Amino acid sequence: MIEDKTPQRTSLSDLGEFGLIEHLTKNFEITQPSTLKGIGDDAAVLDFKDKKVVVSTDLLIEGVHFDLSYMPLKHLGYKAVVVNVSDIYAMNANPTQITVSVAVSNRFPLEALEELFEGITLAANEYNVDVIGGDTTSSQKGLIISITAIGEADGNEITYRNGAKSNDLLVVTGDIGGAYMGLQVLEREKQVFQVNPNNQPDLDGYAYLIERQLKPEARKDIRTLLHALEIQPTAMIDISDGLSSEIIHLCKQSGVGCNLYEDKLPLDPQLINTCEEFNLDSTTVAINGGEDYELLFTVSMDDFDKIKGNPNFTIIGHMTQESEGIHLITRADTKIQLKARGWNALQQE
Amino acid sequence: MIEDKTPQRTSLSDLGEFGLIEHLTKNFEITQPSTLKGIGDDAAVLDFKDKKVVVSTDLLIEGVHFDLSYMPLKHLGYKAVVVNVSDIYAMNANPTQITVSVAVSNRFPLEALEELFEGITLAANEYNVDVIGGDTTSSQKGLIISITAIGEADGNEITYRNGAKSNDLLVVTGDIGGAYMGLQVLEREKQVFQVNPNNQPDLDGYAYLIERQLKPEARKDIRTLLHALEIQPTAMIDISDGLSSEIIHLCKQSGVGCNLYEDKLPLDPQLINTCEEFNLDSTTVAINGGEDYELLFTVSMDDFDKIKGNPNFTIIGHMTQESEGIHLITRADTKIQLKARGWNALQQE
């Protein structure tokens, strides 16, 4: 048996803009009761009744935000949606719709765009959001994705960045630093591959970290969980740029300080092992590595009993008076001022 | 007196992402009662009470949608907003908010972005929309702008593309074809300039056409006017891709045909003169040239008396049974089938 390994390539210009949009969007179904009209008119029409509306937007550029040499297009489509709905969850709101705009250069065949939209569709189903509009056009270079996410919440549920009070507990969901170390593993394998293209990638033992980088999930469960526990966070943000950067945002907007405890940081064992192998300090990775898409929030001390012991939550510090500053308390009990170095800065170290 | 003609150039990297966003967005004011929270959190928060919400999005790419060699950045920022709010007006809704995402390569200094945002601010003021969010990032090549516009309307006002009925009148606002001819004039001057950079552009006599291309306005007055005249259009769309393309959209979505009358097309005298000079057929330009951002709508025959004689409106045809097809009736009374050649196709003729 001889297999035809030539991948099918259909040129985008064969379809034209309207044909392309129709082809790519035909699988999107409307399931949210707030969506009155989705794709197909000058604009979508939504009805949120007495709910408040929450809106967030992100622009992703090839070579800046993602590298297609190790990011499969389907994963990229999925992640682009995750990044945006994560912002809606960070308001303690429920995502309901997204718009998706894509620009591609001629080097992408139709099949590549289909893969991208397959990932977008998967994520839209997973997070129960309707794709209600967008734009498909050509770019001069590379792939560009712009997603706007829309969500809904009752007015009293919405959680801003500016409500943290001194003595509030600082809580993070899940574990952190994994997405950054996943990227380090992928970068290393890319370099090995560039030296010797016959080399097979060695990704055994890094599965969790790579998944955190290539297929992150937004914490859609937390809103329900907080509701069930009758916890109203005082402030909340999602971890996209890195824990220290997000803590500084919360502190500045709330007018408080913070003590973050190194020994409380939730790290996966695979992260600790891989940091050792790469000769990187796991605390530095955990507080400066970004793209974890976990939620970081503050709660009143009164909620301590509801938070402690819940496997989804880790209390990593507490808020202080603004004048006390923003510090990491190390295992050796020294105080180090937190700086927002974020993702890019760390890579240059 | 010696003038320092060196333009000031501040590198974007001096500011960093957060500093840049803060710098560029500091002039945006919140004026819409529906905006509870604008820029500065994970997402904006809006409250539309019992109104319906209308959402539209567009992605503009340098070299595809605009050419900076004749499009000043301030005009580009203005136009990017206009294009989007025009889609909201085309739903017979009122734009209230926009999000603005921008990606730029390193070749742009801060001052260039400031100019772009000056145009965005001007348009946001003119159309009374709040800038509630966005993203600023670097691109690998060129300038990329993604805008999402949000608007509000009562449920019974919203006008879709699919409500046109046989015998309805087809109405267009303003005049058409001007933006396309403005582009032709600019392209010609660009070519002259490329041959002889000392040549001064000769734009006398083309001011109206060039303004239609470089500083188009969306028809924010039409919604108020229709309301005052107690007219509820049966279907509506804005003219971005060209009249024939938009008529075909209305017909297909409404399941009707159309007779469009060549002698009714509203053409500015400057358009007619310039078409003669360029040896182009003004009807072809009017029906296939895009970017006019006028509104095209259908009304019941009963509204004829309210429409006729109003200088803002021109009745250019009427809808027919679907089986009769979509035709242009020429001055010589011959029937030509309308085809959606739109903007790009026309340029290749």
CSV table of C-alpha atoms in Angstrom, one decimal, chain A:
chain,number,residue,atom,x,y,z
A,1,MET,CA,0.0,0.0,0.0
A,2,ILE,CA,1.3,3.4,-1.0
A,3,GLU,CA,0.1,6.2,1.1
A,4,ASP,CA,-0.3,9.7,-0.4
A,5,LYS,CA,1.4,11.8,2.1
A,6,THR,CA,1.0,15.1,0.2
A,7,PRO,CA,-1.0,17.2,2.5
A,8,GLN,CA,-4.1,18.7,0.8
A,9,ARG,CA,-3.6,22.4,0.1
A,10,THR,CA,-6.4,24.6,-1.0
A,11,SER,CA,-5.5,28.2,-1.8
A,12,LEU,CA,-7.5,30.8,0.2
A,13,SER,CA,-8.0,33.0,-2.9
A,14,ASP,CA,-10.1,30.2,-4.5
A,15,LEU,CA,-12.8,30.8,-2.0
A,16,GLY,CA,-12.9,34.6,-1.7
A,17,GLU,CA,-13.6,36.5,1.5
A,18,PHE,CA,-17.3,35.7,1.8
A,19,GLY,CA,-16.8,32.1,0.8
A,20,LEU,CA,-14.0,31.7,3.3
A,21,ILE,CA,-15.9,33.2,6.2
A,22,GLU,CA,-19.0,31.1,5.4
A,23,HIS,CA,-16.8,27.9,5.2
A,24,LEU,CA,-15.0,28.5,8.4
A,25,THR,CA,-17.9,29.6,10.5
A,26,LYS,CA,-20.5,27.0,9.4
A,27,ASN,CA,-19.9,24.8,12.4
A,28,PHE,CA,-20.5,27.5,15.0
A,29,GLU,CA,-23.7,26.9,16.9
A,30,ILE,CA,-25.6,29.4,19.0
A,31,THR,CA,-26.4,28.0,22.5
A,32,GLN,CA,-26.4,31.0,24.8
A,33,PRO,CA,-29.9,32.4,25.5
A,34,SER,CA,-28.4,35.9,25.4
A,35,THR,CA,-27.4,35.5,21.7
A,36,LEU,CA,-30.3,36.8,19.6
A,37,LYS,CA,-28.2,37.0,16.3
A,38,GLY,CA,-24.8,35.7,15.7
A,39,ILE,CA,-22.7,35.8,12.5
A,40,GLY,CA,-24.2,37.1,9.3
A,41,ASP,CA,-25.3,40.7,9.7
A,42,ASP,CA,-23.5,44.0,10.2
A,43,ALA,CA,-23.3,43.2,13.9
A,44,ALA,CA,-24.4,40.5,16.3
A,45,VAL,CA,-27.4,41.2,18.7
A,46,LEU,CA,-27.3,40.2,22.3
A,47,ASP,CA,-29.8,40.5,25.2
A,48,PHE,CA,-28.4,40.4,28.7
A,49,LYS,CA,-31.6,41.6,30.4
A,50,ASP,CA,-30.7,42.7,34.0
A,51,LYS,CA,-27.2,41.2,33.9
A,52,LYS,CA,-24.1,43.4,33.6
A,53,VAL,CA,-21.9,42.9,30.5
A,54,VAL,CA,-18.2,42.2,30.8
A,55,VAL,CA,-15.9,42.7,27.7
A,56,SER,CA,-12.2,41.9,27.2
A,57,THR,CA,-10.0,41.8,24.1
A,58,ASP,CA,-6.6,40.4,23.1
A,59,LEU,CA,-4.4,40.6,20.0
A,60,LEU,CA,-2.1,37.7,19.2
A,61,ILE,CA,0.7,38.0,16.7
A,62,GLU,CA,2.9,35.3,15.2
A,63,GLY,CA,6.5,35.6,16.3
A,64,VAL,CA,5.5,37.8,19.2
A,65,HIS,CA,2.9,35.7,21.2
A,66,PHE,CA,3.3,32.3,19.6
A,67,ASP,CA,5.8,30.3,17.5
A,68,LEU,CA,4.2,27.9,15.0
A,69,SER,CA,7.3,25.7,14.9
A,70,TYR,CA,6.1,24.1,18.1
A,71,MET,CA,2.5,25.4,18.5
A,72,PRO,CA,0.1,23.3,16.4
A,73,LEU,CA,-2.6,25.5,14.9
A,74,LYS,CA,-5.4,23.6,16.6
A,75,HIS,CA,-3.8,24.3,20.0
A,76,LEU,CA,-3.3,27.9,19.1
A,77,GLY,CA,-7.0,28.4,18.2
A,78,TYR,CA,-7.9,26.7,21.5
A,79,LYS,CA,-5.4,28.8,23.5
A,80,ALA,CA,-6.5,32.1,21.9
A,81,VAL,CA,-10.0,31.5,23.2
A,82,VAL,CA,-8.8,30.4,26.7
A,83,VAL,CA,-6.7,33.5,27.1
A,84,ASN,CA,-9.7,35.7,26.6
A,85,VAL,CA,-12.3,33.8,28.6
A,86,SER,CA,-9.8,33.7,31.4
A,87,ASP,CA,-10.1,37.5,31.6
A,88,ILE,CA,-13.9,37.2,31.9
A,89,TYR,CA,-13.5,34.6,34.8
A,90,ALA,CA,-11.1,37.0,36.4
A,91,MET,CA,-14.0,39.4,36.8
A,92,ASN,CA,-16.0,36.6,38.5
A,93,ALA,CA,-18.3,36.6,35.4
A,94,ASN,CA,-19.4,34.0,33.0
A,95,PRO,CA,-18.2,34.2,29.4
A,96,THR,CA,-21.1,33.9,26.9
A,97,GLN,CA,-19.8,35.1,23.4
A,98,ILE,CA,-16.6,35.7,21.5
A,99,THR,CA,-15.8,37.5,18.2
A,100,VAL,CA,-12.8,36.0,16.3
A,101,SER,CA,-10.8,38.0,13.7
A,102,VAL,CA,-8.0,36.3,11.8
A,103,ALA,CA,-5.5,37.7,9.3
A,104,VAL,CA,-3.2,35.3,7.4
A,105,SER,CA,-0.6,35.6,4.7
A,106,ASN,CA,-0.9,33.6,1.5
A,107,ARG,CA,1.5,30.9,2.8
A,108,PHE,CA,-1.4,29.4,4.8
A,109,PRO,CA,-3.6,27.0,2.9
A,110,LEU,CA,-7.3,26.6,3.7
A,111,GLU,CA,-6.5,23.5,5.6
A,112,ALA,CA,-4.3,25.4,8.1
A,113,LEU,CA,-7.2,27.8,8.8
A,114,GLU,CA,-9.5,24.9,9.2
A,115,GLU,CA,-7.2,23.5,11.9
A,116,LEU,CA,-7.1,26.9,13.7
A,117,PHE,CA,-10.9,27.1,13.6
A,118,GLU,CA,-11.2,23.5,14.8
A,119,GLY,CA,-9.3,24.5,18.0
A,120,ILE,CA,-11.5,27.7,18.3
A,121,THR,CA,-14.6,25.5,18.0
A,122,LEU,CA,-13.4,23.0,20.6
A,123,ALA,CA,-12.7,25.8,23.1
A,124,ALA,CA,-16.0,27.6,22.3
A,125,ASN,CA,-17.8,24.3,23.1
A,126,GLU,CA,-15.7,23.6,26.3
A,127,TYR,CA,-16.3,27.1,27.7
A,128,ASN,CA,-19.9,27.3,26.3
A,129,VAL,CA,-19.4,30.6,24.4
A,130,ASP,CA,-21.1,31.5,21.1
A,131,VAL,CA,-18.9,32.7,18.2
A,132,ILE,CA,-21.0,35.7,17.2
A,133,GLY,CA,-18.8,37.6,14.7
A,134,GLY,CA,-15.4,38.4,13.3
A,135,ASP,CA,-13.4,39.2,10.3
A,136,THR,CA,-11.1,37.1,8.0
A,137,THR,CA,-8.6,38.9,5.9
A,138,SER,CA,-5.1,38.6,4.5
A,139,SER,CA,-1.9,39.8,6.3
A,140,GLN,CA,1.4,40.9,4.8
A,141,LYS,CA,3.2,38.6,7.1
A,142,GLY,CA,2.3,35.8,9.4
A,143,LEU,CA,-0.8,35.0,11.4
A,144,ILE,CA,-2.7,37.5,13.5
A,145,ILE,CA,-5.6,36.6,15.8
A,146,SER,CA,-7.8,39.1,17.6
A,147,ILE,CA,-10.5,37.8,20.0
A,148,THR,CA,-13.0,39.8,22.0
A,149,ALA,CA,-14.8,37.9,24.8
A,150,ILE,CA,-18.1,39.0,26.3
A,151,GLY,CA,-19.6,37.7,29.5
A,152,GLU,CA,-22.4,38.3,32.0
A,153,ALA,CA,-22.7,38.6,35.8
A,154,ASP,CA,-25.0,40.0,38.4
A,155,GLY,CA,-23.7,43.4,39.5
A,156,ASN,CA,-22.8,42.4,43.0
A,157,GLU,CA,-20.7,39.4,41.9
A,158,ILE,CA,-18.3,41.3,39.7
A,159,THR,CA,-14.9,41.4,41.2
A,160,TYR,CA,-12.5,44.2,40.3
A,161,ARG,CA,-8.8,44.5,40.9
A,162,ASN,CA,-9.2,47.4,43.4
A,163,GLY,CA,-11.1,45.9,46.3
A,164,ALA,CA,-8.3,44.2,48.3
A,165,LYS,CA,-8.1,45.3,51.9
A,166,SER,CA,-5.2,45.1,54.4
A,167,ASN,CA,-5.2,41.7,56.2
A,168,ASP,CA,-7.1,40.0,53.3
A,169,LEU,CA,-5.8,36.6,52.4
A,170,LEU,CA,-4.1,36.2,49.0
A,171,VAL,CA,-5.2,33.0,47.3
A,172,VAL,CA,-4.1,31.3,44.0
A,173,THR,CA,-5.8,28.5,42.2
A,174,GLY,CA,-4.0,25.4,40.9
A,175,ASP,CA,-0.2,25.6,40.6
A,176,ILE,CA,2.1,28.1,38.9
A,177,GLY,CA,5.2,28.3,36.7
A,178,GLY,CA,4.3,25.3,34.6
A,179,ALA,CA,3.5,27.1,31.4
A,180,TYR,CA,6.9,28.9,31.5
A,181,MET,CA,8.9,25.8,32.0
A,182,GLY,CA,6.9,24.0,29.3
A,183,LEU,CA,8.1,26.8,27.0
A,184,GLN,CA,11.7,26.2,28.1
A,185,VAL,CA,11.4,22.5,27.2
A,186,LEU,CA,9.9,23.3,23.8
A,187,GLU,CA,12.6,25.9,23.1
A,188,ARG,CA,15.3,23.4,23.9
A,189,GLU,CA,13.8,20.8,21.7
A,190,LYS,CA,13.5,23.3,18.9
A,191,GLN,CA,17.2,24.1,19.1
A,192,VAL,CA,18.1,20.5,19.1
A,193,PHE,CA,15.9,20.0,16.1
A,194,GLN,CA,17.6,22.9,14.3
A,195,VAL,CA,21.0,21.3,14.8
A,196,ASN,CA,19.9,17.9,13.8
A,197,PRO,CA,16.5,17.6,12.0
A,198,ASN,CA,16.5,13.8,12.3
A,199,ASN,CA,16.5,14.0,16.1
A,200,GLN,CA,13.2,12.9,17.7
A,201,PRO,CA,11.9,15.3,20.3
A,202,ASP,CA,12.4,14.0,23.9
A,203,LEU,CA,9.3,15.2,25.7
A,204,ASP,CA,8.9,12.2,28.1
A,205,GLY,CA,8.6,13.4,31.6
A,206,TYR,CA,7.5,16.9,30.6
A,207,ALA,CA,3.9,16.2,29.6
A,208,TYR,CA,2.3,18.3,32.3
A,209,LEU,CA,4.5,21.3,31.7
A,210,ILE,CA,4.0,21.1,27.9
A,211,GLU,CA,0.3,20.9,28.3
A,212,ARG,CA,0.3,23.9,30.5
A,213,GLN,CA,2.0,25.8,27.7
A,214,LEU,CA,0.3,24.4,24.6
A,215,LYS,CA,-3.2,23.6,25.9
A,216,PRO,CA,-3.9,25.8,29.0
A,217,GLU,CA,-7.3,25.8,30.4
A,218,ALA,CA,-9.1,28.8,32.0
A,219,ARG,CA,-10.6,28.2,35.5
A,220,LYS,CA,-14.2,28.0,34.7
A,221,ASP,CA,-14.9,25.9,37.8
A,222,ILE,CA,-13.8,28.6,40.3
A,223,ARG,CA,-16.8,30.9,39.9
A,224,THR,CA,-19.2,28.0,40.6
A,225,LEU,CA,-17.0,26.9,43.5
A,226,LEU,CA,-16.8,30.4,45.1
A,227,HIS,CA,-20.5,30.6,44.7
A,228,ALA,CA,-21.1,27.3,46.4
A,229,LEU,CA,-18.7,28.2,49.2
A,230,GLU,CA,-20.5,31.6,49.5
A,231,ILE,CA,-17.2,33.5,49.1
A,232,GLN,CA,-17.2,36.9,47.4
A,233,PRO,CA,-13.5,37.7,46.6
A,234,THR,CA,-12.5,41.3,47.4
A,235,ALA,CA,-10.3,41.5,44.3
A,236,MET,CA,-9.4,39.2,41.5
A,237,ILE,CA,-7.0,39.0,38.4
A,238,ASP,CA,-5.9,36.2,36.2
A,239,ILE,CA,-2.2,35.2,35.9
A,240,SER,CA,-1.1,36.0,32.4
A,241,ASP,CA,2.0,38.1,32.8
A,242,GLY,CA,3.3,36.3,36.0
A,243,LEU,CA,2.4,36.1,39.7
A,244,SER,CA,4.6,39.1,40.8
A,245,SER,CA,3.3,41.3,38.1
A,246,GLU,CA,-0.3,40.5,39.0
A,247,ILE,CA,0.2,40.9,42.7
A,248,ILE,CA,1.6,44.4,42.0
A,249,HIS,CA,-1.5,45.2,39.9
A,250,LEU,CA,-3.8,44.2,42.7
A,251,CYS,CA,-1.8,46.1,45.3
A,252,LYS,CA,-1.5,49.3,43.3
A,253,GLN,CA,-5.1,49.4,42.3
A,254,SER,CA,-6.3,48.5,45.8
A,255,GLY,CA,-3.9,50.8,47.6
A,256,VAL,CA,-2.5,48.0,49.8
A,257,GLY,CA,0.8,46.1,50.3
A,258,CYS,CA,1.4,42.4,50.4
A,259,ASN,CA,3.5,39.7,52.0
A,260,LEU,CA,4.0,36.7,49.7
A,261,TYR,CA,5.4,33.5,51.3
A,262,GLU,CA,7.9,31.5,49.2
A,263,ASP,CA,7.2,28.3,51.1
A,264,LYS,CA,3.5,28.5,50.3
A,265,LEU,CA,3.9,28.7,46.4
A,266,PRO,CA,2.0,25.8,44.8
A,267,LEU,CA,4.5,24.0,42.5
A,268,ASP,CA,4.0,20.8,40.6
A,269,PRO,CA,6.7,18.1,41.3
A,270,GLN,CA,7.4,18.1,37.5
A,271,LEU,CA,8.1,21.8,37.7
A,272,ILE,CA,10.6,21.4,40.6
A,273,ASN,CA,12.4,18.5,38.8
A,274,THR,CA,12.6,20.4,35.5
A,275,CYS,CA,13.8,23.6,37.2
A,276,GLU,CA,16.6,21.5,38.7
A,277,GLU,CA,17.5,20.0,35.4
A,278,PHE,CA,17.5,23.5,33.7
A,279,ASN,CA,19.4,25.0,36.6
A,280,LEU,CA,16.6,27.5,37.2
A,281,ASP,CA,15.3,28.6,40.6
A,282,SER,CA,11.8,27.3,40.9
A,283,THR,CA,10.6,30.3,43.0
A,284,THR,CA,11.8,32.7,40.3
A,285,VAL,CA,10.0,30.7,37.6
A,286,ALA,CA,6.8,30.5,39.7
A,287,ILE,CA,6.6,34.3,40.4
A,288,ASN,CA,7.9,35.6,37.1
A,289,GLY,CA,6.8,33.0,34.5
A,290,GLY,CA,3.5,33.9,32.9
A,291,GLU,CA,0.7,32.3,31.0
A,292,ASP,CA,-0.6,30.1,33.8
A,293,TYR,CA,-4.2,31.4,33.5
A,294,GLU,CA,-4.8,30.5,37.1
A,295,LEU,CA,-6.9,33.0,39.2
A,296,LEU,CA,-5.3,35.1,41.9
A,297,PHE,CA,-7.8,36.7,44.4
A,298,THR,CA,-8.1,38.1,47.8
A,299,VAL,CA,-10.7,37.2,50.5
A,300,SER,CA,-11.5,38.5,53.9
A,301,MET,CA,-9.8,36.7,56.8
A,302,ASP,CA,-13.3,35.6,57.8
A,303,ASP,CA,-13.4,33.3,54.8
A,304,PHE,CA,-10.2,31.4,56.0
A,305,ASP,CA,-12.2,28.4,57.1
A,306,LYS,CA,-13.9,28.1,53.7
A,307,ILE,CA,-10.6,28.3,51.8
A,308,LYS,CA,-8.2,26.2,53.9
A,309,GLY,CA,-8.0,22.6,52.9
A,310,ASN,CA,-9.8,23.0,49.6
A,311,PRO,CA,-7.4,21.4,47.0
A,312,ASN,CA,-8.3,24.1,44.4
A,313,PHE,CA,-7.0,26.9,46.6
A,314,THR,CA,-3.6,27.8,48.1
A,315,ILE,CA,-3.2,30.7,50.5
A,316,ILE,CA,0.1,32.2,49.5
A,317,GLY,CA,0.2,35.5,51.5
A,318,HIS,CA,-1.8,38.3,52.9
A,319,MET,CA,-2.4,42.0,52.2
A,320,THR,CA,-0.8,44.7,54.4
A,321,GLN,CA,-0.9,48.4,54.7
A,322,GLU,CA,0.3,50.2,51.5
A,323,SER,CA,3.2,51.7,53.4
A,324,GLU,CA,4.6,48.3,54.2
A,325,GLY,CA,5.3,47.6,50.5
A,326,ILE,CA,5.1,44.4,48.4
A,327,HIS,CA,7.5,41.7,49.5
A,328,LEU,CA,8.4,38.1,49.1
A,329,ILE,CA,9.2,36.4,52.4
A,330,THR,CA,11.8,33.7,51.6
A,331,ARG,CA,12.2,30.3,53.3
A,332,ALA,CA,15.2,31.9,55.1
A,333,ASP,CA,12.7,34.6,56.4
A,334,THR,CA,14.3,37.4,54.5
A,335,LYS,CA,12.2,40.1,52.9
A,336,ILE,CA,12.7,40.8,49.2
A,337,GLN,CA,10.8,43.5,47.3
A,338,LEU,CA,8.7,42.1,44.5
A,339,LYS,CA,9.3,43.5,41.1
A,340,ALA,CA,7.2,43.1,38.0
A,341,ARG,CA,9.6,41.5,35.7
A,342,GLY,CA,7.0,39.4,33.9
A,343,TRP,CA,7.5,37.1,31.1
A,344,ASN,CA,9.8,38.8,28.7
A,345,ALA,CA,12.3,40.1,31.3
A,346,LEU,CA,12.7,36.6,32.7
A,347,GLN,CA,13.7,35.2,29.4
A,348,GLN,CA,16.6,37.5,29.1
A,349,GLU,CA,18.2,36.3,32.4
